[in-house]
């Protein structure tokens, strides 16, 4: 197997293994090191020659071209900054960081180069969402007036017991930042940017410190309004949706498919086979989105262009997440431009 780029995965848990398996579909790339999991995890994912290292060695001294950060969310920012400052490429699982200042630093490091900085937003690569994004950007679906996204999933106590950070907001837990982040990203990508937000959170199902339910409103720069809700307290768990109402009609998208399309004169996009949903099972997310995402990352490295989801996109998501939490904590309207 010819190899142009080597990859090290920090955190060979569920999502780290997903990346490892997706990379089997990418030519001229090899996973040569990983941390977490167990010594045989690399072989289980199709990389029997990958070395099992500790986290710090991979982040600080790992002799790989690309470092993929799949560790708990609170660790993303500092590790990504370390990798980016070394000149290596860094791929960061969602969210890129929990801290706006760290996200701004990563955007600056990306601008300085030579390595790319990218946040994993594989759902942007689902064909239905890419088609709708393009149609909205060209104005072919009319002016956006109201947009909503709902992520009503379910996680049991065993899920939180398996990784205690999932129970703590400071660790990156909570239905907004851990489960809802991809749909929050989609809503902003399709309809944004977002200017201001209000929010409320609650913990309704299990004795965890982080919220398991969140509801929020958003005002977009265009003047359109938005509604968001996330939960891990809604059994048995339901596929997430995005709905956009425009001056011409409405559409609702699910997990890569079209639930409703009422736009006169504009045909609905062809729906590809729907990827698996993580509504009830965090491991059931499929590989197609990650494979498409990795094709973009590798092409960006080879051509010298920015990846489609670069550090500035990650900064926008971090700012929106922080704004939603500040709004919930204070009970006030929060302007995202004021967050530092």
XYZ file of C-alpha atoms in Angstrom:
340
model
C 0.000 0.000 0.000
C 1.435 3.369 -1.079
C 1.250 5.991 1.674
C 1.586 9.751 1.219
C 0.147 10.851 4.579
C 0.256 9.235 8.007
C -2.449 9.660 10.639
C -2.458 9.389 14.424
C -5.779 9.081 16.258
C -5.990 10.422 19.818
C -8.763 8.479 21.551
C -9.625 5.146 19.953
C -13.110 4.959 21.412
C -16.346 4.779 19.420
C -15.714 7.862 17.307
C -11.971 7.216 16.970
C -12.736 3.770 15.594
C -15.207 5.358 13.159
C -12.437 7.559 11.774
C -10.043 4.616 11.587
C -12.549 2.583 9.574
C -13.418 5.524 7.321
C -9.733 6.043 6.538
C -9.599 2.520 5.103
C -11.598 4.005 2.208
C -9.074 6.781 1.498
C -6.162 6.125 -0.859
C -2.543 6.892 0.047
C -3.312 7.433 3.751
C -2.453 5.155 6.673
C -3.230 5.191 10.396
C 0.180 4.543 11.911
C -0.453 5.392 15.583
C -3.300 5.747 18.062
C -3.989 6.201 21.753
C -6.806 5.030 23.970
C -8.822 1.903 23.468
C -6.550 -1.091 23.897
C -3.463 -2.413 22.191
C -5.480 -4.412 19.655
C -7.906 -1.614 18.741
C -5.924 -0.588 15.684
C -6.014 -4.093 14.252
C -9.752 -4.310 14.961
C -10.241 -1.270 12.711
C -8.055 -2.568 9.902
C -4.687 -1.087 10.890
C -2.665 -3.964 12.401
C 0.659 -2.121 12.056
C -0.458 1.023 13.919
C 1.462 1.703 17.132
C -0.326 2.074 20.455
C 0.980 5.248 22.156
C -0.095 7.481 25.018
C -2.090 10.658 24.350
C 0.709 13.083 25.173
C 3.183 11.372 22.867
C 0.806 11.587 19.941
C -0.129 15.218 20.573
C 3.297 16.565 21.438
C 5.765 14.362 19.589
C 3.848 11.970 17.355
C 5.663 11.426 14.070
C 2.538 11.624 11.935
C 1.340 14.130 9.336
C -2.241 14.408 10.647
C -3.425 14.219 14.261
C -7.114 13.363 14.785
C -8.472 14.436 18.177
C -11.274 12.139 19.383
C -10.689 12.713 23.102
C -13.283 14.203 25.512
C -14.459 17.587 24.265
C -12.815 19.682 26.988
C -9.409 18.438 25.824
C -9.894 19.395 22.169
C -8.787 23.021 22.267
C -5.445 22.760 24.119
C -4.386 19.659 22.162
C -5.376 21.186 18.817
C -3.357 24.314 19.583
C -0.301 22.182 20.436
C -0.570 20.232 17.190
C -1.227 23.314 15.041
C 1.767 25.136 16.530
C 3.964 22.185 15.565
C 3.027 22.683 11.909
C 1.146 19.389 11.604
C -2.394 19.076 10.317
C -5.071 18.699 12.995
C -8.547 17.220 12.625
C -10.746 17.926 15.658
C -13.962 16.129 16.517
C -16.949 18.339 17.319
C -16.832 20.778 18.951
C -13.455 22.200 17.936
C -13.149 23.634 21.453
C -15.426 24.740 24.291
C -13.675 28.105 24.623
C -14.039 31.073 22.265
C -10.495 32.353 22.902
C -9.041 28.931 22.056
C -11.120 28.822 18.880
C -9.822 32.265 17.890
C -6.254 31.061 18.479
C -6.859 28.067 16.215
C -8.271 30.319 13.485
C -5.123 32.478 13.737
C -2.849 29.413 13.595
C -4.704 28.171 10.535
C -4.113 31.513 8.816
C -0.403 31.311 9.639
C -0.065 27.724 8.357
C 1.440 25.472 7.237
C -0.953 22.882 8.666
C -4.707 22.841 8.219
C -7.125 23.011 11.155
C -10.522 21.428 10.588
C -13.525 20.445 12.693
C -15.351 17.218 11.915
C -18.769 18.179 10.502
C -19.523 15.105 8.450
C -23.226 15.889 8.168
C -22.468 18.825 5.884
C -21.305 16.235 3.364
C -24.628 14.405 3.148
C -25.788 15.023 -0.461
C -29.249 16.291 0.524
C -27.843 18.949 2.849
C -25.200 20.045 0.360
C -27.869 20.439 -2.338
C -30.182 22.453 -0.071
C -27.268 24.630 1.050
C -26.457 25.465 -2.565
C -30.089 26.199 -3.440
C -30.503 28.488 -0.433
C -27.235 30.286 -1.166
C -28.398 31.008 -4.719
C -31.799 32.230 -3.524
C -33.656 29.551 -5.474
C -35.716 28.515 -2.433
C -36.742 32.073 -1.530
C -35.902 34.182 1.518
C -35.499 32.289 4.778
C -38.095 33.309 7.369
C -38.080 30.585 10.032
C -35.711 27.678 10.598
C -35.865 24.946 13.222
C -33.834 21.955 14.285
C -34.779 19.276 16.806
C -32.471 16.581 18.176
C -34.641 14.419 20.432
C -32.468 11.444 21.309
C -32.138 9.106 24.259
C -29.159 8.050 26.363
C -29.432 5.718 29.359
C -27.408 5.707 32.578
C -24.927 3.191 31.167
C -23.950 5.712 28.492
C -22.973 8.282 31.102
C -21.341 5.729 33.390
C -19.091 4.571 30.537
C -17.482 8.036 30.244
C -18.090 10.348 33.231
C -17.163 13.495 31.258
C -20.444 13.096 29.363
C -22.256 14.014 32.594
C -20.379 17.298 33.137
C -20.772 20.470 31.124
C -17.164 21.401 31.930
C -16.059 18.173 30.239
C -18.129 18.780 27.129
C -21.203 16.841 28.214
C -24.799 17.907 27.754
C -27.411 17.409 25.064
C -26.505 20.650 23.302
C -22.752 20.373 22.936
C -22.413 16.587 22.793
C -25.497 15.464 20.851
C -27.039 18.573 19.286
C -23.879 20.197 17.973
C -24.072 18.716 14.468
C -27.596 20.016 13.884
C -26.722 23.366 15.434
C -23.872 23.474 12.912
C -26.206 22.517 10.050
C -28.747 25.199 10.978
C -26.078 27.895 11.083
C -24.457 26.652 7.862
C -27.766 26.590 5.973
C -29.330 29.759 7.354
C -26.687 31.723 9.264
C -24.816 33.446 10.550
C -26.593 33.742 13.903
C -26.536 37.142 15.618
C -28.320 36.606 18.945
C -29.869 33.818 21.035
C -32.030 33.037 24.056
C -32.140 29.630 25.773
C -33.287 27.479 28.675
C -31.846 24.182 29.883
C -33.039 21.461 32.252
C -31.958 18.075 33.589
C -35.085 15.943 33.588
C -34.265 12.250 33.290
C -31.067 11.174 35.043
C -28.926 12.512 37.930
C -26.237 14.146 35.798
C -24.718 17.611 36.206
C -25.040 18.650 32.559
C -28.346 19.474 30.886
C -30.217 16.675 29.171
C -32.704 19.060 27.517
C -32.350 22.497 25.927
C -34.677 24.835 24.044
C -33.555 28.051 22.372
C -34.368 30.800 19.912
C -32.040 32.442 17.425
C -32.036 35.547 15.267
C -30.061 35.235 12.057
C -28.172 38.108 10.424
C -30.750 38.008 7.616
C -33.513 38.842 10.110
C -34.976 35.323 10.019
C -35.757 33.578 13.295
C -34.836 30.094 14.483
C -35.856 27.493 17.045
C -33.573 24.793 18.465
C -34.202 21.937 20.867
C -31.948 19.092 21.993
C -32.516 16.254 24.438
C -31.183 12.909 25.593
C -34.264 12.425 27.764
C -36.791 11.526 25.040
C -37.023 7.729 24.710
C -36.741 5.768 22.571
C -34.873 8.440 20.566
C -35.927 9.971 17.255
C -33.966 11.000 14.141
C -32.924 14.659 14.156
C -34.602 17.085 11.752
C -34.023 20.479 10.168
C -36.967 22.507 8.832
C -36.680 25.711 6.804
C -39.658 27.947 5.994
C -39.026 30.436 3.188
C -40.980 33.022 1.194
C -41.731 30.227 -1.320
C -42.601 27.274 0.930
C -40.981 24.832 3.327
C -38.778 21.779 3.560
C -37.869 19.293 6.272
C -34.706 17.211 6.143
C -33.929 14.215 8.313
C -30.843 12.043 8.586
C -29.754 12.530 4.995
C -33.275 12.242 3.587
C -36.200 14.526 2.701
C -39.215 14.350 5.034
C -41.207 17.156 3.389
C -40.721 19.421 0.361
C -43.270 22.124 -0.442
C -41.363 24.492 -2.752
C -43.423 25.075 -5.946
C -41.387 24.758 -9.116
C -38.273 23.421 -7.393
C -37.874 19.632 -7.353
C -36.752 17.981 -4.149
C -33.178 16.677 -4.124
C -32.702 13.004 -4.747
C -32.291 11.282 -1.396
C -29.396 8.902 -1.007
C -29.768 5.913 1.319
C -30.175 7.422 4.783
C -27.125 7.043 7.016
C -27.621 5.320 10.330
C -28.953 7.517 13.130
C -27.442 7.911 16.575
C -30.854 8.666 18.076
C -30.801 5.667 20.409
C -27.352 4.172 19.804
C -24.278 6.448 19.833
C -22.358 3.885 17.805
C -24.890 3.750 14.968
C -23.696 6.677 12.887
C -22.387 4.991 9.738
C -19.243 5.801 7.746
C -20.418 7.567 4.576
C -20.300 11.091 5.991
C -16.870 10.556 7.503
C -15.501 9.107 4.268
C -16.756 12.132 2.304
C -15.332 14.460 4.940
C -11.920 12.765 4.778
C -11.835 13.001 0.984
C -12.207 16.777 1.373
C -9.495 16.980 4.071
C -6.954 15.000 2.053
C -7.699 16.968 -1.110
C -7.241 20.217 0.840
C -3.834 19.060 2.067
C -2.712 17.986 -1.399
C -3.931 21.143 -3.173
C -3.135 23.718 -0.501
C -6.686 25.046 -0.262
C -8.643 25.411 2.976
C -10.871 22.457 3.915
C -14.605 23.061 3.593
C -14.948 23.010 7.392
C -11.950 25.010 8.535
C -11.077 26.678 11.845
C -13.185 29.751 11.100
C -16.214 27.467 10.771
C -15.245 25.793 14.042
C -14.974 29.216 15.700
C -18.503 30.120 14.590
C -19.874 26.906 16.109
C -17.998 27.423 19.387
C -19.258 31.003 19.634
C -22.841 29.858 19.052
C -22.599 27.074 21.654
C -21.123 29.451 24.250
C -23.813 31.993 23.488
C -26.571 29.451 24.013
C -25.144 28.387 27.374
C -24.669 31.983 28.511
C -28.240 32.776 27.523
C -29.510 29.775 29.511
C -27.372 30.624 32.550
C -28.331 34.310 32.664
C -31.861 34.283 31.271
C -30.845 37.081 28.918
C -30.607 37.709 25.202
C -26.983 37.158 24.178
C -25.311 38.819 21.180
C -22.689 36.459 19.809
C -20.405 39.280 18.681
C -19.928 40.236 22.347
C -18.424 36.845 23.287
C -14.661 36.659 23.692
